[in-house]
Tab-separated table of C-alpha atoms in Angstrom:
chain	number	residue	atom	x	y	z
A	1	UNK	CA	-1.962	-16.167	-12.753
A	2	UNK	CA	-5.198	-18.522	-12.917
A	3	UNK	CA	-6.496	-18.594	-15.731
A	4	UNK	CA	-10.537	-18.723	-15.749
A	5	UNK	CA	-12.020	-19.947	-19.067
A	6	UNK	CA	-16.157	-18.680	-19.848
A	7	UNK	CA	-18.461	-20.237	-21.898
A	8	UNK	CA	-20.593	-19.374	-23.904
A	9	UNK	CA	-18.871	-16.614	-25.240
A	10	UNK	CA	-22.204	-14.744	-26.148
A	11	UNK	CA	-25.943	-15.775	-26.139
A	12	UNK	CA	-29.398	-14.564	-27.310
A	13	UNK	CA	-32.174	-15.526	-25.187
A	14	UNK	CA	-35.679	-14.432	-25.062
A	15	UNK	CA	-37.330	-12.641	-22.222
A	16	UNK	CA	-38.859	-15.518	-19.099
A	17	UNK	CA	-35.931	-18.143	-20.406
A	18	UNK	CA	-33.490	-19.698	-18.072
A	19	UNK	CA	-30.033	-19.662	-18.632
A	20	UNK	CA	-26.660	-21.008	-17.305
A	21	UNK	CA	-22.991	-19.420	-17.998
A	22	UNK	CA	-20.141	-21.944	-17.204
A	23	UNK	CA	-16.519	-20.602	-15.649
A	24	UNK	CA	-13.753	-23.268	-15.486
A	25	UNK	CA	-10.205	-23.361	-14.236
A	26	UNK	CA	-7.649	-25.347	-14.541
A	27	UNK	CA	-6.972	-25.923	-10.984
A	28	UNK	CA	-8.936	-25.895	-7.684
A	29	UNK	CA	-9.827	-22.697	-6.527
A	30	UNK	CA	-11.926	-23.722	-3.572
A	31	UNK	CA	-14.982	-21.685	-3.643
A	32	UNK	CA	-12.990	-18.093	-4.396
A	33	UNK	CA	-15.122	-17.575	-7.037
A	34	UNK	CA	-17.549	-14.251	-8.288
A	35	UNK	CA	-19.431	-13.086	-11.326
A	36	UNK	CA	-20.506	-9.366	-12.182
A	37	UNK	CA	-22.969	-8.247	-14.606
A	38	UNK	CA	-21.789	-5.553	-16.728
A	39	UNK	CA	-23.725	-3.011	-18.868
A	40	UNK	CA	-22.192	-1.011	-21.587
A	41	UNK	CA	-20.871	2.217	-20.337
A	42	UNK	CA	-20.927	0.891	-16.553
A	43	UNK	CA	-18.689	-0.153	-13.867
A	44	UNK	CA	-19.156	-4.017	-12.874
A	45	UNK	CA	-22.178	-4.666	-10.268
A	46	UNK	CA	-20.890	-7.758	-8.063
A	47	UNK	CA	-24.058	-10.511	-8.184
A	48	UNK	CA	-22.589	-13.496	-6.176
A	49	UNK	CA	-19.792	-13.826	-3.904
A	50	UNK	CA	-18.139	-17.153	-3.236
A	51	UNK	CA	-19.877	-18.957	-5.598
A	52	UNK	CA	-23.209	-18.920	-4.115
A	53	UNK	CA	-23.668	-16.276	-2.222
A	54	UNK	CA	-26.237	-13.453	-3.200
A	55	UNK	CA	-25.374	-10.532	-2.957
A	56	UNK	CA	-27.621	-7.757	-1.260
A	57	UNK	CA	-29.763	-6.532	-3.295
A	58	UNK	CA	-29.177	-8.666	-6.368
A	59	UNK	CA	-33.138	-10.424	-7.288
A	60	UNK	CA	-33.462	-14.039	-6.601
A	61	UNK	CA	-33.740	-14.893	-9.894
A	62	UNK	CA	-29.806	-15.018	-9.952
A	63	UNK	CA	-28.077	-17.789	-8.514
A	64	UNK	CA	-24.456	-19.317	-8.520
A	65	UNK	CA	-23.098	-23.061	-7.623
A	66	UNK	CA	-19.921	-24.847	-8.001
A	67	UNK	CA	-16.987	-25.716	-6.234
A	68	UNK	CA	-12.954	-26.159	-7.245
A	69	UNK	CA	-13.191	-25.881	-10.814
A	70	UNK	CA	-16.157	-25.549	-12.327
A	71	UNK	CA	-18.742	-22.827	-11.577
A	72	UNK	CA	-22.074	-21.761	-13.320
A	73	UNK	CA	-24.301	-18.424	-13.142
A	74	UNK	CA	-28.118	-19.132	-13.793
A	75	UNK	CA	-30.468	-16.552	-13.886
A	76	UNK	CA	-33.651	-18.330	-13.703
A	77	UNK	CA	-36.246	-16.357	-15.356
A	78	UNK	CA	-34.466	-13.333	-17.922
A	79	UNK	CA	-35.547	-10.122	-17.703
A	80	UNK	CA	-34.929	-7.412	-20.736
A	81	UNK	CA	-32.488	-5.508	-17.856
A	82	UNK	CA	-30.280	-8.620	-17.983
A	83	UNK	CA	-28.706	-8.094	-21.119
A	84	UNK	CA	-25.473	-7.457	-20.096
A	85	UNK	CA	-21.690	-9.004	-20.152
A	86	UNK	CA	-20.950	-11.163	-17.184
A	87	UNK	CA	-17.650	-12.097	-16.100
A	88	UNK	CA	-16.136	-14.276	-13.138
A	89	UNK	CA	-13.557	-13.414	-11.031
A	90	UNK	CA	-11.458	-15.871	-8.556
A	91	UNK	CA	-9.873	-14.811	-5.323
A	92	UNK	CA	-7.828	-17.790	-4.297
A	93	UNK	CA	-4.773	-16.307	-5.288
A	94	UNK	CA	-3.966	-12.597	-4.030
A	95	UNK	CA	-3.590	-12.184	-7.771
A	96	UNK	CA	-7.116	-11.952	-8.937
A	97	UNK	CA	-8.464	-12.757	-12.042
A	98	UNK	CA	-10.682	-12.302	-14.218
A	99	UNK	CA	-12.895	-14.763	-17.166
A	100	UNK	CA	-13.279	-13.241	-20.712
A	101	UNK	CA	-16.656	-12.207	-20.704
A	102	UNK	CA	-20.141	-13.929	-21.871
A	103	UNK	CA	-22.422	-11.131	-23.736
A	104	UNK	CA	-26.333	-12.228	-23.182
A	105	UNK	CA	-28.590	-10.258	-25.630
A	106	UNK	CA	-32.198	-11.067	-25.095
B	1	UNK	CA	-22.074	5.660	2.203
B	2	UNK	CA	-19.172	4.021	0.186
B	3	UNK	CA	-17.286	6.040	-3.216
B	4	UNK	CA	-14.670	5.743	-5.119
B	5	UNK	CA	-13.727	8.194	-7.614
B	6	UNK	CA	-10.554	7.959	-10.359
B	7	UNK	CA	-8.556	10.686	-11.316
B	8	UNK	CA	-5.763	11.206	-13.385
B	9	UNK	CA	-4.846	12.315	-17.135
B	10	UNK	CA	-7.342	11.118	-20.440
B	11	UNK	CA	-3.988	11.124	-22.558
B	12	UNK	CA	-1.158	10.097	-22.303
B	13	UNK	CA	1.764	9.957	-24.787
B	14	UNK	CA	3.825	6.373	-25.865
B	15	UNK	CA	6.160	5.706	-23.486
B	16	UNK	CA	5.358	7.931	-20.916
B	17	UNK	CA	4.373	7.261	-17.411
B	18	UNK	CA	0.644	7.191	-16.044
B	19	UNK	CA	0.027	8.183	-12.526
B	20	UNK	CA	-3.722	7.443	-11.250
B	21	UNK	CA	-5.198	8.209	-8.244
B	22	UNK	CA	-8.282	6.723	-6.199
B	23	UNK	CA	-10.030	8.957	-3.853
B	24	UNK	CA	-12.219	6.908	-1.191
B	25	UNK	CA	-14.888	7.680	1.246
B	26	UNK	CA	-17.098	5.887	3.747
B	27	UNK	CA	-14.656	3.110	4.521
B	28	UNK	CA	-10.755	3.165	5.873
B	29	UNK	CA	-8.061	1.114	4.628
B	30	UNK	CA	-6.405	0.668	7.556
B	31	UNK	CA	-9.738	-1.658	8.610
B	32	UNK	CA	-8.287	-4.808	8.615
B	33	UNK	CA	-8.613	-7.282	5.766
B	34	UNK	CA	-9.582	-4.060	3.819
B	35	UNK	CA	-8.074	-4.000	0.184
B	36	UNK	CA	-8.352	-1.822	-2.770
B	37	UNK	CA	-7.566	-2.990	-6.672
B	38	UNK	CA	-7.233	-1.348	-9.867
B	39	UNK	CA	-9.005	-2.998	-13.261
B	40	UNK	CA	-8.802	-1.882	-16.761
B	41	UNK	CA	-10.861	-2.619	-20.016
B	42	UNK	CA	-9.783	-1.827	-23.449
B	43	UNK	CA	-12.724	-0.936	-25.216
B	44	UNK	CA	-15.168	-3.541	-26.035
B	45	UNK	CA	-12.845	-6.045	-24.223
B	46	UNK	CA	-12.768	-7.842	-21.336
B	47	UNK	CA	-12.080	-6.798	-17.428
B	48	UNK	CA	-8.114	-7.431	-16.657
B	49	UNK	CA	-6.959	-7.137	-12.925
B	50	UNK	CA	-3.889	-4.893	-12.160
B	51	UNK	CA	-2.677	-5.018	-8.741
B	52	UNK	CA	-4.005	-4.521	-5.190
B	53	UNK	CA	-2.911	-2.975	-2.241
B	54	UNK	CA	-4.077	-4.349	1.308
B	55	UNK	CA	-4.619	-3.216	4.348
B	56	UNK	CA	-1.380	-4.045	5.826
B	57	UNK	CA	0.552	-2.734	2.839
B	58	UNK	CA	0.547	-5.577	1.311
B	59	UNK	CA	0.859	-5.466	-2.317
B	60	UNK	CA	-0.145	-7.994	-5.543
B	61	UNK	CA	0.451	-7.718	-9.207
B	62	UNK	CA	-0.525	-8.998	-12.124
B	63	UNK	CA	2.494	-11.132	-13.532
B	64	UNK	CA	2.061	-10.107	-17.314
B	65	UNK	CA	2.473	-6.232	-15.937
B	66	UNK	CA	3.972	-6.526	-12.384
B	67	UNK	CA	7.414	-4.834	-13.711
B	68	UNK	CA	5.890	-1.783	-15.151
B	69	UNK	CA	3.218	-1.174	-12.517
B	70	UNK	CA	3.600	0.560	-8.864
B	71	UNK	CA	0.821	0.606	-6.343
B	72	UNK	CA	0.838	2.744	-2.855
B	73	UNK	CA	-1.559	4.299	-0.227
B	74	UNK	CA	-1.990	6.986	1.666
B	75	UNK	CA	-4.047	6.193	4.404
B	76	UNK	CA	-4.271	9.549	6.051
B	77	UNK	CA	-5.624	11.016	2.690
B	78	UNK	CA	-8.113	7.782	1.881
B	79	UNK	CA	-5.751	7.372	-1.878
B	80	UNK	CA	-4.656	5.285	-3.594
B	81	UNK	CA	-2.257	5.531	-6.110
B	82	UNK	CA	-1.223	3.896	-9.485
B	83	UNK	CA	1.607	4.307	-11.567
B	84	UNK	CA	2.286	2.383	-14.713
B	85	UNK	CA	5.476	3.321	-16.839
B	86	UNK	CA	6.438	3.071	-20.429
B	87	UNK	CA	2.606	3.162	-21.412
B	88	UNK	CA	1.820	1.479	-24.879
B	89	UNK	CA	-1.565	2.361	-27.445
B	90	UNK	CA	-2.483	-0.933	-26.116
B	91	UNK	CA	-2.935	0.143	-22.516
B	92	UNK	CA	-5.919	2.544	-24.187
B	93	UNK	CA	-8.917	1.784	-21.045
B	94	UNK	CA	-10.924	2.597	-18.652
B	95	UNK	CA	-8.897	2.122	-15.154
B	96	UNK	CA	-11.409	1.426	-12.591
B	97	UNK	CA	-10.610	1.083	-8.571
B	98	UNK	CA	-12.305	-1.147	-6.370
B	99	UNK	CA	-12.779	-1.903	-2.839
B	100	UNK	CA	-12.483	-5.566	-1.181
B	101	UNK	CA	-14.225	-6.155	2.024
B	102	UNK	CA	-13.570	-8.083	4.541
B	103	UNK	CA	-12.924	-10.498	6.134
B	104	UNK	CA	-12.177	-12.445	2.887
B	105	UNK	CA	-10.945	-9.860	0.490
B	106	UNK	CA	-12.543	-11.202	-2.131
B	107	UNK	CA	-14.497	-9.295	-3.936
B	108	UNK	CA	-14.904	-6.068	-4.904
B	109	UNK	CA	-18.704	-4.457	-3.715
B	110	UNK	CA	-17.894	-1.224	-4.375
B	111	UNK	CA	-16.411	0.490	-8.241
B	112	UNK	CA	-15.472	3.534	-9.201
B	113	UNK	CA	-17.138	5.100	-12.406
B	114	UNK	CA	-13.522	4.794	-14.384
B	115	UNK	CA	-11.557	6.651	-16.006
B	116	UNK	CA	-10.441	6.442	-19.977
B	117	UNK	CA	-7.148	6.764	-20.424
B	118	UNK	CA	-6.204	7.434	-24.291
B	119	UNK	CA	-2.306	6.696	-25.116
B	120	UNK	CA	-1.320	8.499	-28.460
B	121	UNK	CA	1.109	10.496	-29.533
Protein backbone atom coordinates (compact mmCIF):
# COMPACT_ATOMS: atom_id res chain seq x y z
CA UNK A 1 0.00 0.00 0.00
CA UNK A 2 1.27 3.78 -0.35
CA UNK A 3 2.07 5.04 2.37
CA UNK A 4 1.10 8.95 2.80
CA UNK A 5 3.06 10.72 5.58
CA UNK A 6 1.12 14.30 7.23
CA UNK A 7 2.67 16.96 8.81
CA UNK A 8 2.10 18.75 11.22
CA UNK A 9 0.64 16.29 13.27
CA UNK A 10 -1.56 18.93 15.17
CA UNK A 11 -1.66 22.81 15.21
CA UNK A 12 -3.21 25.76 17.12
CA UNK A 13 -3.92 28.70 15.13
CA UNK A 14 -5.88 31.73 15.81
CA UNK A 15 -8.99 32.79 14.03
CA UNK A 16 -8.06 35.10 10.26
CA UNK A 17 -4.46 33.06 10.17
CA UNK A 18 -3.32 31.18 7.17
CA UNK A 19 -2.21 27.86 7.31
CA UNK A 20 -0.62 25.03 5.21
CA UNK A 21 -0.77 21.06 6.02
CA UNK A 22 1.92 19.07 4.04
CA UNK A 23 1.11 15.22 2.69
CA UNK A 24 4.15 13.35 1.25
CA UNK A 25 4.71 9.98 -0.34
CA UNK A 26 7.26 8.12 -1.08
CA UNK A 27 6.59 7.64 -4.65
CA UNK A 28 4.77 9.51 -7.46
CA UNK A 29 1.26 9.43 -7.26
CA UNK A 30 0.47 11.74 -10.13
CA UNK A 31 -2.13 14.07 -8.97
CA UNK A 32 -4.48 11.12 -7.18
CA UNK A 33 -4.49 13.00 -4.31
CA UNK A 34 -7.60 14.35 -1.66
CA UNK A 35 -7.97 15.81 1.79
CA UNK A 36 -11.22 15.75 4.06
CA UNK A 37 -11.94 17.78 6.99
CA UNK A 38 -13.18 15.86 9.80
CA UNK A 39 -15.13 16.97 12.93
CA UNK A 40 -15.44 14.92 16.00
CA UNK A 41 -18.41 12.72 15.89
CA UNK A 42 -18.71 13.16 11.91
CA UNK A 43 -18.22 11.33 8.79
CA UNK A 44 -15.31 12.90 6.51
CA UNK A 45 -16.55 15.98 4.21
CA UNK A 46 -14.32 15.66 0.89
CA UNK A 47 -12.70 19.49 0.35
CA UNK A 48 -10.43 18.96 -2.76
CA UNK A 49 -10.26 16.38 -5.30
CA UNK A 50 -7.14 15.77 -7.32
CA UNK A 51 -5.10 17.96 -5.61
CA UNK A 52 -6.60 21.13 -6.59
CA UNK A 53 -9.79 20.80 -7.31
CA UNK A 54 -12.60 22.44 -5.08
CA UNK A 55 -15.04 20.76 -4.33
CA UNK A 56 -18.75 22.10 -4.63
CA UNK A 57 -19.62 23.79 -2.06
CA UNK A 58 -16.40 23.85 -0.07
CA UNK A 59 -15.56 28.15 0.58
CA UNK A 60 -12.72 29.51 -1.34
CA UNK A 61 -10.77 30.03 1.41
CA UNK A 62 -9.58 26.30 0.98
CA UNK A 63 -7.22 25.46 -1.56
CA UNK A 64 -4.90 22.44 -2.53
CA UNK A 65 -1.57 22.23 -4.88
CA UNK A 66 1.01 19.71 -5.55
CA UNK A 67 1.89 17.16 -7.83
CA UNK A 68 3.75 13.43 -7.51
CA UNK A 69 4.81 13.58 -4.09
CA UNK A 70 4.30 16.32 -2.24
CA UNK A 71 0.92 17.99 -1.64
CA UNK A 72 -0.25 20.87 0.74
CA UNK A 73 -3.87 22.03 2.05
CA UNK A 74 -4.02 25.88 2.82
CA UNK A 75 -6.90 27.38 4.12
CA UNK A 76 -6.25 30.94 3.66
CA UNK A 77 -8.06 32.85 6.20
CA UNK A 78 -9.26 30.26 9.48
CA UNK A 79 -12.48 30.36 10.58
CA UNK A 80 -13.54 28.97 14.31
CA UNK A 81 -15.67 26.08 12.07
CA UNK A 82 -12.28 24.88 10.79
CA UNK A 83 -11.11 23.22 13.71
CA UNK A 84 -11.20 19.94 12.63
CA UNK A 85 -8.79 16.77 11.69
CA UNK A 86 -7.83 16.70 8.07
CA UNK A 87 -6.53 13.82 6.35
CA UNK A 88 -5.34 13.01 2.65
CA UNK A 89 -6.21 10.29 0.73
CA UNK A 90 -4.43 9.00 -2.69
CA UNK A 91 -6.18 7.18 -5.47
CA UNK A 92 -3.39 6.09 -7.74
CA UNK A 93 -3.50 2.74 -6.63
CA UNK A 94 -7.04 0.88 -6.52
CA UNK A 95 -5.87 0.40 -2.95
CA UNK A 96 -6.58 3.70 -1.39
CA UNK A 97 -5.04 5.22 1.33
CA UNK A 98 -5.20 7.21 3.76
CA UNK A 99 -2.49 10.04 5.82
CA UNK A 100 -2.57 9.96 9.70
CA UNK A 101 -4.40 12.89 10.45
CA UNK A 102 -3.37 16.73 11.29
CA UNK A 103 -5.74 18.09 14.30
CA UNK A 104 -6.03 22.15 13.83
CA UNK A 105 -7.44 23.73 17.06
CA UNK A 106 -7.90 27.42 16.68
CA UNK B 1 -30.43 12.88 -3.53
CA UNK B 2 -27.43 10.58 -2.59
CA UNK B 3 -27.40 8.19 1.08
CA UNK B 4 -25.70 5.77 2.43
CA UNK B 5 -26.66 4.15 5.53
CA UNK B 6 -24.54 1.18 7.62
CA UNK B 7 -26.04 -1.53 9.28
CA UNK B 8 -24.96 -4.35 11.06
CA UNK B 9 -24.25 -5.56 14.83
CA UNK B 10 -22.59 -2.82 17.72
CA UNK B 11 -20.88 -6.03 19.30
CA UNK B 12 -19.31 -8.44 18.37
CA UNK B 13 -17.45 -11.20 20.28
CA UNK B 14 -13.32 -12.12 19.73
CA UNK B 15 -13.01 -14.16 17.02
CA UNK B 16 -16.18 -14.04 15.56
CA UNK B 17 -17.20 -12.90 12.19
CA UNK B 18 -18.67 -9.31 11.32
CA UNK B 19 -21.06 -9.01 8.51
CA UNK B 20 -21.90 -5.20 7.48
CA UNK B 21 -24.13 -4.01 5.15
CA UNK B 22 -24.44 -0.63 3.06
CA UNK B 23 -27.78 0.39 1.92
CA UNK B 24 -27.58 3.09 -1.05
CA UNK B 25 -29.92 5.42 -2.71
CA UNK B 26 -29.89 8.06 -5.43
CA UNK B 27 -27.08 6.53 -7.44
CA UNK B 28 -26.60 2.79 -9.11
CA UNK B 29 -23.58 0.81 -9.02
CA UNK B 30 -23.86 -0.64 -12.07
CA UNK B 31 -23.11 3.22 -13.52
CA UNK B 32 -19.94 2.76 -14.85
CA UNK B 33 -16.75 3.79 -13.09
CA UNK B 34 -19.11 3.77 -10.00
CA UNK B 35 -17.36 2.31 -6.79
CA UNK B 36 -18.22 1.94 -3.23
CA UNK B 37 -15.48 1.52 -0.15
CA UNK B 38 -15.62 0.72 3.37
CA UNK B 39 -13.33 2.89 6.10
CA UNK B 40 -12.92 2.37 9.72
CA UNK B 41 -11.57 4.55 12.68
CA UNK B 42 -10.66 3.29 16.02
CA UNK B 43 -11.56 5.84 18.31
CA UNK B 44 -9.60 8.94 18.39
CA UNK B 45 -7.46 7.45 15.53
CA UNK B 46 -6.96 7.90 12.20
CA UNK B 47 -9.20 6.94 8.90
CA UNK B 48 -7.87 3.33 7.51
CA UNK B 49 -9.25 2.14 4.04
CA UNK B 50 -10.70 -1.45 3.81
CA UNK B 51 -11.58 -2.57 0.47
CA UNK B 52 -13.74 -1.44 -2.48
CA UNK B 53 -15.94 -2.93 -4.76
CA UNK B 54 -16.41 -1.41 -8.41
CA UNK B 55 -18.72 -1.22 -10.74
CA UNK B 56 -17.69 -4.08 -12.77
CA UNK B 57 -17.18 -6.31 -9.75
CA UNK B 58 -14.08 -5.48 -9.38
CA UNK B 59 -12.70 -5.81 -6.03
CA UNK B 60 -9.50 -4.12 -3.86
CA UNK B 61 -8.18 -4.77 -0.44
CA UNK B 62 -6.19 -3.46 1.89
CA UNK B 63 -2.95 -5.73 2.06
CA UNK B 64 -2.52 -5.62 5.98
CA UNK B 65 -6.36 -7.14 6.09
CA UNK B 66 -7.06 -8.49 2.53
CA UNK B 67 -7.12 -12.27 3.99
CA UNK B 68 -9.67 -11.71 6.61
CA UNK B 69 -11.94 -9.33 4.70
CA UNK B 70 -14.77 -10.20 1.92
CA UNK B 71 -16.53 -7.55 -0.07
CA UNK B 72 -19.75 -8.19 -2.51
CA UNK B 73 -22.78 -6.35 -4.10
CA UNK B 74 -26.00 -6.72 -4.81
CA UNK B 75 -26.90 -4.51 -7.40
CA UNK B 76 -30.56 -5.28 -7.66
CA UNK B 77 -30.93 -4.41 -3.87
CA UNK B 78 -28.43 -1.09 -4.03
CA UNK B 79 -25.99 -3.23 -0.97
CA UNK B 80 -23.19 -3.67 -0.28
CA UNK B 81 -21.80 -6.04 1.86
CA UNK B 82 -18.78 -6.56 4.26
CA UNK B 83 -17.58 -9.39 6.02
CA UNK B 84 -14.49 -9.48 8.14
CA UNK B 85 -13.64 -12.80 10.09
CA UNK B 86 -11.78 -13.65 13.20
CA UNK B 87 -12.52 -10.02 14.58
CA UNK B 88 -9.91 -8.78 17.25
CA UNK B 89 -10.62 -5.80 20.32
CA UNK B 90 -8.46 -3.96 17.99
CA UNK B 91 -10.92 -3.84 15.11
CA UNK B 92 -13.20 -1.68 17.87
CA UNK B 93 -14.54 1.41 15.03
CA UNK B 94 -16.72 3.09 13.35
CA UNK B 95 -17.10 1.29 9.71
CA UNK B 96 -18.14 3.90 7.38
CA UNK B 97 -19.17 3.24 3.45
CA UNK B 98 -18.50 5.52 0.79
CA UNK B 99 -19.32 6.19 -2.70
CA UNK B 100 -16.64 6.98 -5.61
CA UNK B 101 -17.82 8.82 -8.58
CA UNK B 102 -16.91 8.76 -11.69
CA UNK B 103 -15.21 8.85 -14.12
CA UNK B 104 -12.04 8.70 -11.92
CA UNK B 105 -13.07 6.76 -8.90
CA UNK B 106 -11.31 8.68 -6.79
CA UNK B 107 -12.83 9.99 -4.20
CA UNK B 108 -15.42 9.44 -2.08
CA UNK B 109 -18.32 12.61 -2.16
CA UNK B 110 -20.70 10.89 -0.45
CA UNK B 111 -20.33 8.96 3.58
CA UNK B 112 -22.40 7.18 5.48
CA UNK B 113 -23.00 8.31 9.20
CA UNK B 114 -21.00 4.94 10.51
CA UNK B 115 -21.49 2.52 12.46
CA UNK B 116 -19.48 1.51 15.93
CA UNK B 117 -18.70 -1.74 16.09
CA UNK B 118 -17.56 -2.84 19.80
CA UNK B 119 -15.54 -6.35 19.85
CA UNK B 120 -15.58 -7.82 23.48
CA UNK B 121 -16.28 -10.73 24.93
Amino acid sequence: DIQLTQSPASLSASVGDRVTITCRTRQSISVYLQWYQQKPGQAPELLIYLASSLQSGVPSRFSGRGSETDFTLTISSLQPEDSATYYCQQSFSPVHTFGQGTKLEI
Amino acid sequence: QVTLRESGPALVKPTQTLTLTCTFSGFSLSTSGMCVSWVRQPPGKALEWLARIDWDDGKHYSASLKTRLTISKDTSRNQVVLTMTNMDPEDTATYYCARTPPPSSSWYDFWGRGILVTVSS
